[in-house]
């Protein structure tokens, strides 16, 4: 196995163009597991750890966070919880402290496992993946990124350079079911983000379909419900029945399977409960913020 | 000769003994382990060593049609590729029944059974060689515990006439206990209320953190030196010698750093494979399992199905118990017979019940072999009988703790085996103590800044901010035997040497006890300090140059090897004091009445009469003794009667849980325990054992299970076999009683297993209290709590 260690981003792109089968590695929390258990024997590893810029982030004029692909989860938790509250909540549930010190959103996206904890908040935030190759750079909307189980929209010569995530303009939540209280892979997970300026609500479902996905029907329902009842303007109480219906529609959007981690029926049930609860948490936060501002 | 010289330093007052029995000196391995500096068996290294690896069956049951190893052999860097045909001696081994092939012969009986072993110059070379081996299988439908009971229809795991199974179909071992009038119609008529329940316990794994590993080094004399993480050096050797075709003196074992055991190292795993490869290649061979292979490389806790009937009078007196238990022994016997004996004899719990009929059976199946795990047959039963006690209490409208206390056994009670309990059995007192401990705060997750999710079910996964959370409280108590039972000649050997080194008395302790993390070597040093009044105690490596210590299991090592060390130290002391007769002209009776403390010989009144250094002189004292507990006897095959167990140990738990009843997630808020340990030799270590055992029981209650479908293991990883993290582990207040057992050294009582029993049913009782669900199976999964 070749071990390629480019010193710069440009060099990395050149190496990737030469070795399209090379597997990029940063924290190694995912790639090394596959290697150690002999599930995957790539002919080359492309080590991105020398490329400093991947560990940094910038805030654009429009308040979008350009998050380097290798920024570890622990940094997101410590430094970005106000701008990226949903992602920070998801990051807190990733593995153990040691894993959070090494693992990064770029790795989650590269691996594209439906169980990745970063995916639902990225979907709910409306993130964009900055992919690059020697051919140039393209911005892939997160909705178009996940293609299948552990398959994403990257071309063989492309690397993920950064993830563009709009700073939160409203409350965001993330909840995940696992069968222990820490360091657990998702049985299923759910993220919701309120976008009050756009009067929009976005969602993300994890570990309950071949890919992470949004609950489009649930989003349409709650958008319409908030518009029709004037709740965005009145900042009134969200009826429990509305939240319940939202939960049911989220559950309906999932396509879970039975496996050792949980039954399909449980996953649907849990998604309905988590969606109902997290919607109420975000809405109540939104109301409280509105009142505080008023 | 220094005889009759005047003892010096008579004016000195003997220094008080430091770190003796009853103190809590820290274990020497603790800090090393926490810092990652401890040398485990997986860290062993030898120049020019080869790496061994096994090819394992992907099928639970199949005929092997052919094995082609030619491509593997042809690979550069490969030194040996061995099948059963290359074994010089016996092709079978086993702890109680020699039924397990060292390498599969013509058929495989469980998923993961080893078929071929390879030695190569690098683990990657070995892995590639393994991948080149071609095995043709004729896959057969696997036999599970239900099919096993109908061999005429579903077949035999072991062909009739093979091994022990020939007389009993697929039954490895059965034990019946008939007590009083059993469950006869007359007995049943005495009960006002009869509660019947069916229960199931899933397959728990020991999940020790240090995987199976060791290093076999061929010696010039044609023998082998094996450095190994195990629980019992001598029985490993006993099983290996016939396979290797070597006499015991040519198979020498030394204990390497052990990363936990919990029963999972009682059977041999890679030991004999490494030795065969070393024998064949003439080179040192190291084998280290990875985590996945470890799940296939050791036995697990027997899954159990149990049917209980409890009859009682309206006022809550137990009249009879009927229990039928089937344990899934898996493909090979391992310790199944002894597990059956425990399940049957301890199957009604720590209660006085005039009539009982218990049947326990272990069956051969094509599931992974099951054997020893902390609690050994008593864990499964405790979940069954304690659930029954709760249901009975509900039926009678009685407080569940009160019902237990009314029926609790005590010293002098007669067990269903006819054995009279002749040591303290404070069952009611333990229950009283856990019940009276202050309860943890309600809604402890509320803070001024909103809910603290770490204190809620789901933890940092942020699934509730208090919604759906209901608190429940549950109680349970259990009974476990200590030491080897049913007539087994249970003994341990210890050698203690005392000599003057650098002007100070120094003791050396040499035993074959496997230190697997239980703290035994710390306890041995404490015992020697107390018995010989010395500060410095050195531990020789555990190896087979000294006699057997028995296994580090059955809560027995402090009792047994601790007892042997005490006995050897007493023998040393007798020799030392006898020297005073020569040196100082002490009368024999005077010498015999002295004790050693603080480096001095003292009278009973505390007067210093000699310095230990002077008494010892230049000649070391070196004594080796064997220690035995009082004999037990086998249970009668028909009635189950007999003095089967040497000692009993009891622990009671109170569990407080918060359940998110909508999501089916559980947070154990507190797990309080009370346990009688007879005498706490090292109180800190005792509390550690109770914490550890309780936590392992918590794991069984809410998460730990090897999931097997059609004989295939579905979750051989720590991603999907979950064990409790620190966030799942609640505060665990412990109340330790010390009611001496007059038969045991220092009155001590084995402590390691009892807390593993009652923790599980106490937690499940608390979840029942929170949810109102019956919950007849552990581990409890979110699906069970949400009806999904």
Short mmCIF file of C-alpha atoms in Angstrom, two decimals, chain B residues 147-410:
data_model
loop_
_atom_site.label_atom_id
_atom_site.label_comp_id
_atom_site.label_asym_id
_atom_site.label_seq_id
_atom_site.Cartn_x
_atom_site.Cartn_y
_atom_site.Cartn_z
CA UNK B 147 -34.16 -28.14 17.72
CA UNK B 148 -31.54 -29.68 20.01
CA UNK B 149 -34.26 -31.26 22.12
CA UNK B 150 -35.61 -33.18 19.12
CA UNK B 151 -32.52 -34.84 17.63
CA UNK B 152 -34.54 -37.48 15.81
CA UNK B 153 -35.95 -34.72 13.66
CA UNK B 154 -33.18 -32.13 13.53
CA UNK B 155 -30.06 -34.20 14.05
CA UNK B 156 -27.15 -34.32 16.43
CA UNK B 157 -24.55 -31.65 17.04
CA UNK B 158 -22.17 -34.49 17.86
CA UNK B 159 -22.84 -37.77 16.10
CA UNK B 160 -24.27 -40.41 18.45
CA UNK B 161 -21.44 -42.45 19.95
CA UNK B 162 -19.21 -39.40 19.83
CA UNK B 163 -17.97 -37.96 23.09
CA UNK B 164 -20.41 -37.81 25.93
CA UNK B 165 -23.45 -36.90 23.92
CA UNK B 166 -24.20 -40.43 22.78
CA UNK B 167 -26.31 -41.39 25.75
CA UNK B 168 -28.28 -38.20 25.96
CA UNK B 169 -28.92 -36.97 22.44
CA UNK B 170 -27.93 -33.34 22.38
CA UNK B 171 -28.01 -32.98 26.16
CA UNK B 172 -24.66 -32.10 27.71
CA UNK B 173 -25.76 -32.37 31.29
CA UNK B 174 -28.92 -32.29 33.41
CA UNK B 175 -29.50 -31.85 37.10
CA UNK B 176 -32.72 -32.37 38.96
CA UNK B 177 -33.31 -31.13 42.49
CA UNK B 178 -36.15 -32.61 44.47
CA UNK B 179 -36.79 -30.93 47.78
CA UNK B 180 -39.61 -31.68 50.20
CA UNK B 181 -42.44 -33.05 48.13
CA UNK B 182 -41.44 -31.17 44.99
CA UNK B 183 -44.44 -29.74 43.22
CA UNK B 184 -46.83 -32.60 43.88
CA UNK B 185 -50.57 -32.06 43.76
CA UNK B 186 -50.67 -32.05 47.57
CA UNK B 187 -48.02 -29.33 47.68
CA UNK B 188 -49.79 -27.25 45.08
CA UNK B 189 -52.98 -27.50 47.10
CA UNK B 190 -51.19 -25.79 50.00
CA UNK B 191 -50.57 -22.66 47.93
CA UNK B 192 -53.23 -19.94 47.89
CA UNK B 193 -51.52 -18.25 44.97
CA UNK B 194 -49.40 -19.65 42.16
CA UNK B 195 -47.44 -17.35 39.87
CA UNK B 196 -46.03 -18.71 36.63
CA UNK B 197 -43.52 -16.92 34.43
CA UNK B 198 -41.32 -17.62 31.44
CA UNK B 199 -38.02 -15.79 31.21
CA UNK B 200 -35.14 -15.47 28.84
CA UNK B 201 -31.56 -14.31 29.23
CA UNK B 202 -29.56 -13.36 26.14
CA UNK B 203 -25.96 -14.32 25.43
CA UNK B 204 -23.66 -12.01 27.36
CA UNK B 205 -19.97 -11.70 26.61
CA UNK B 206 -17.15 -11.15 29.08
CA UNK B 207 -15.92 -8.33 26.80
CA UNK B 208 -12.53 -8.20 28.48
CA UNK B 209 -10.46 -5.42 26.98
CA UNK B 210 -7.21 -7.34 26.43
CA UNK B 211 -7.79 -9.76 23.55
CA UNK B 212 -6.56 -13.35 23.64
CA UNK B 213 -2.83 -13.33 23.09
CA UNK B 214 0.40 -15.07 23.96
CA UNK B 215 3.85 -16.11 22.84
CA UNK B 216 5.07 -19.70 22.50
CA UNK B 217 8.85 -20.18 22.52
CA UNK B 218 10.35 -23.56 21.62
CA UNK B 219 13.03 -24.64 24.09
CA UNK B 220 16.26 -26.54 23.53
CA UNK B 221 14.97 -29.55 25.46
CA UNK B 222 12.20 -30.04 22.91
CA UNK B 223 9.69 -28.44 25.20
CA UNK B 224 7.83 -25.17 24.96
CA UNK B 225 7.68 -22.05 27.09
CA UNK B 226 4.37 -20.30 26.76
CA UNK B 227 3.76 -16.75 28.00
CA UNK B 228 0.04 -16.39 28.22
CA UNK B 229 -2.94 -14.43 29.52
CA UNK B 230 -5.13 -17.04 31.17
CA UNK B 231 -7.13 -17.79 34.31
CA UNK B 232 -5.55 -21.11 35.19
CA UNK B 233 -2.03 -21.98 34.05
CA UNK B 234 -2.06 -25.61 35.19
CA UNK B 235 -5.30 -26.59 33.54
CA UNK B 236 -4.23 -24.94 30.31
CA UNK B 237 -1.17 -27.17 30.50
CA UNK B 238 -3.19 -30.22 31.40
CA UNK B 239 -5.28 -29.75 28.25
CA UNK B 240 -2.32 -28.91 26.02
CA UNK B 241 0.13 -31.69 26.88
CA UNK B 242 -1.83 -34.52 25.23
CA UNK B 243 -2.29 -32.41 22.10
CA UNK B 244 1.38 -31.54 21.85
CA UNK B 245 2.47 -35.02 22.82
CA UNK B 246 4.69 -33.58 25.55
CA UNK B 247 5.00 -34.41 29.25
CA UNK B 248 4.01 -31.64 31.70
CA UNK B 249 7.60 -30.78 32.59
CA UNK B 250 8.23 -29.84 28.97
CA UNK B 251 5.30 -27.47 28.74
CA UNK B 252 6.07 -24.50 30.95
CA UNK B 253 3.63 -21.63 31.28
CA UNK B 254 4.24 -18.16 32.63
CA UNK B 255 1.46 -15.67 33.15
CA UNK B 256 1.67 -12.62 30.91
CA UNK B 257 -0.22 -9.37 31.51
CA UNK B 258 -3.92 -10.16 31.55
CA UNK B 259 -6.46 -7.60 30.38
CA UNK B 260 -9.53 -8.92 32.19
CA UNK B 261 -11.05 -12.39 32.15
CA UNK B 262 -14.51 -12.77 33.81
CA UNK B 263 -14.55 -16.48 32.90
CA UNK B 264 -13.68 -15.96 29.25
CA UNK B 265 -10.12 -17.21 29.71
CA UNK B 266 -11.01 -20.36 31.57
CA UNK B 267 -11.00 -22.37 28.35
CA UNK B 268 -7.93 -22.38 26.16
CA UNK B 269 -8.12 -20.33 22.99
CA UNK B 270 -4.90 -19.63 21.06
CA UNK B 271 -2.63 -21.38 23.58
CA UNK B 272 -2.41 -24.70 21.83
CA UNK B 273 -2.39 -23.17 18.34
CA UNK B 274 0.65 -21.05 19.16
CA UNK B 275 2.43 -24.04 20.68
CA UNK B 276 1.68 -26.28 17.69
CA UNK B 277 3.05 -23.66 15.33
CA UNK B 278 6.14 -23.12 17.49
CA UNK B 279 6.69 -26.86 17.71
CA UNK B 280 6.35 -27.21 13.97
CA UNK B 281 8.54 -24.26 12.93
CA UNK B 282 11.07 -24.30 15.78
CA UNK B 283 10.51 -20.57 16.10
CA UNK B 284 8.74 -18.39 18.64
CA UNK B 285 5.15 -17.77 17.61
CA UNK B 286 2.94 -14.95 18.79
CA UNK B 287 -0.80 -14.88 18.36
CA UNK B 288 -2.98 -11.85 19.10
CA UNK B 289 -6.67 -11.85 18.30
CA UNK B 290 -8.23 -8.65 17.10
CA UNK B 291 -11.53 -7.59 18.66
CA UNK B 292 -13.67 -9.39 16.13
CA UNK B 293 -11.77 -12.65 16.46
CA UNK B 294 -11.94 -12.31 20.23
CA UNK B 295 -15.73 -12.53 20.05
CA UNK B 296 -15.27 -15.90 18.32
CA UNK B 297 -12.28 -16.96 20.39
CA UNK B 298 -13.82 -17.48 23.81
CA UNK B 299 -16.95 -18.93 25.37
CA UNK B 300 -19.86 -16.72 26.41
CA UNK B 301 -22.50 -16.72 29.12
CA UNK B 302 -25.16 -19.38 28.52
CA UNK B 303 -28.38 -17.97 27.13
CA UNK B 304 -31.23 -19.38 29.22
CA UNK B 305 -34.92 -20.04 28.90
CA UNK B 306 -36.58 -20.53 32.25
CA UNK B 307 -40.08 -21.43 33.36
CA UNK B 308 -40.84 -20.77 37.02
CA UNK B 309 -43.86 -21.45 39.17
CA UNK B 310 -43.94 -20.02 42.68
CA UNK B 311 -46.67 -21.01 45.11
CA UNK B 312 -47.33 -19.07 48.31
CA UNK B 313 -49.87 -18.67 51.04
CA UNK B 314 -52.04 -15.56 51.14
CA UNK B 315 -49.87 -14.09 53.90
CA UNK B 316 -46.75 -14.42 51.76
CA UNK B 317 -45.05 -17.65 52.87
CA UNK B 318 -43.46 -19.50 49.97
CA UNK B 319 -44.79 -23.03 49.64
CA UNK B 320 -43.09 -24.40 46.57
CA UNK B 321 -41.07 -23.56 43.51
CA UNK B 322 -40.95 -25.40 40.25
CA UNK B 323 -38.30 -24.38 37.75
CA UNK B 324 -37.36 -25.73 34.36
CA UNK B 325 -34.24 -24.30 32.83
CA UNK B 326 -32.65 -24.89 29.45
CA UNK B 327 -29.18 -23.47 28.91
CA UNK B 328 -27.74 -23.15 25.42
CA UNK B 329 -24.29 -24.71 25.75
CA UNK B 330 -23.32 -24.16 22.14
CA UNK B 331 -21.21 -26.51 20.08
CA UNK B 332 -18.86 -27.82 22.81
CA UNK B 333 -19.24 -28.66 26.47
CA UNK B 334 -16.75 -26.28 28.09
CA UNK B 335 -18.00 -25.87 31.69
CA UNK B 336 -21.65 -26.54 30.89
CA UNK B 337 -21.98 -29.40 33.42
CA UNK B 338 -20.84 -27.21 36.32
CA UNK B 339 -22.98 -24.32 35.11
CA UNK B 340 -25.97 -26.68 35.17
CA UNK B 341 -25.07 -27.75 38.71
CA UNK B 342 -25.05 -24.12 39.84
CA UNK B 343 -28.25 -23.23 38.03
CA UNK B 344 -30.07 -26.14 39.64
CA UNK B 345 -28.70 -25.86 43.15
CA UNK B 346 -28.95 -22.07 43.36
CA UNK B 347 -32.06 -21.87 41.21
CA UNK B 348 -34.63 -20.91 43.83
CA UNK B 349 -32.57 -18.08 45.28
CA UNK B 350 -31.70 -17.21 48.88
CA UNK B 351 -35.08 -18.27 50.24
CA UNK B 352 -36.45 -20.90 52.53
CA UNK B 353 -38.96 -22.90 50.54
CA UNK B 354 -40.29 -26.19 51.89
CA UNK B 355 -40.85 -27.82 48.51
CA UNK B 356 -38.97 -27.46 45.26
CA UNK B 357 -38.58 -29.22 41.95
CA UNK B 358 -35.84 -27.81 39.75
CA UNK B 359 -34.64 -29.13 36.42
CA UNK B 360 -31.67 -27.61 34.67
CA UNK B 361 -30.33 -28.84 31.36
CA UNK B 362 -27.59 -27.68 29.02
CA UNK B 363 -27.86 -28.63 25.37
CA UNK B 364 -25.40 -28.88 22.54
CA UNK B 365 -26.32 -26.56 19.67
CA UNK B 366 -24.58 -24.99 16.70
CA UNK B 367 -24.40 -21.69 18.53
CA UNK B 368 -21.13 -20.30 19.91
CA UNK B 369 -19.84 -22.42 22.81
CA UNK B 370 -20.87 -21.11 26.21
CA UNK B 371 -19.08 -21.62 29.47
CA UNK B 372 -17.79 -19.64 32.39
CA UNK B 373 -18.77 -16.08 32.98
CA UNK B 374 -18.89 -14.16 36.25
CA UNK B 375 -21.89 -15.53 38.12
CA UNK B 376 -21.69 -18.92 36.39
CA UNK B 377 -25.28 -20.18 36.06
CA UNK B 378 -26.48 -18.19 39.05
CA UNK B 379 -26.92 -14.96 37.09
CA UNK B 380 -29.59 -16.32 34.77
CA UNK B 381 -31.53 -17.91 37.62
CA UNK B 382 -31.45 -14.74 39.71
CA UNK B 383 -33.19 -12.84 36.92
CA UNK B 384 -35.87 -15.54 36.91
CA UNK B 385 -36.54 -16.03 40.61
CA UNK B 386 -36.30 -12.35 41.50
CA UNK B 387 -38.78 -11.42 38.77
CA UNK B 388 -41.05 -14.10 40.21
CA UNK B 389 -40.73 -12.62 43.71
CA UNK B 390 -41.84 -9.23 42.39
CA UNK B 391 -44.77 -10.74 40.57
CA UNK B 392 -45.75 -12.73 43.60
CA UNK B 393 -45.58 -9.62 45.78
CA UNK B 394 -47.83 -7.80 43.32
CA UNK B 395 -50.24 -10.72 43.29
CA UNK B 396 -50.37 -10.79 47.10
CA UNK B 397 -50.45 -7.02 47.51
CA UNK B 398 -47.24 -7.14 49.55
CA UNK B 399 -44.19 -4.91 49.46
CA UNK B 400 -41.61 -6.77 47.34
CA UNK B 401 -38.81 -6.27 49.85
CA UNK B 402 -41.04 -7.40 52.70
CA UNK B 403 -41.99 -10.57 50.80
CA UNK B 404 -38.31 -11.33 50.29
CA UNK B 405 -37.43 -10.67 53.91
CA UNK B 406 -40.24 -12.89 55.14
CA UNK B 407 -38.85 -15.80 53.15
CA UNK B 408 -35.15 -15.01 53.38
CA UNK B 409 -32.77 -17.78 54.34
CA UNK B 410 -30.44 -17.32 57.29
#
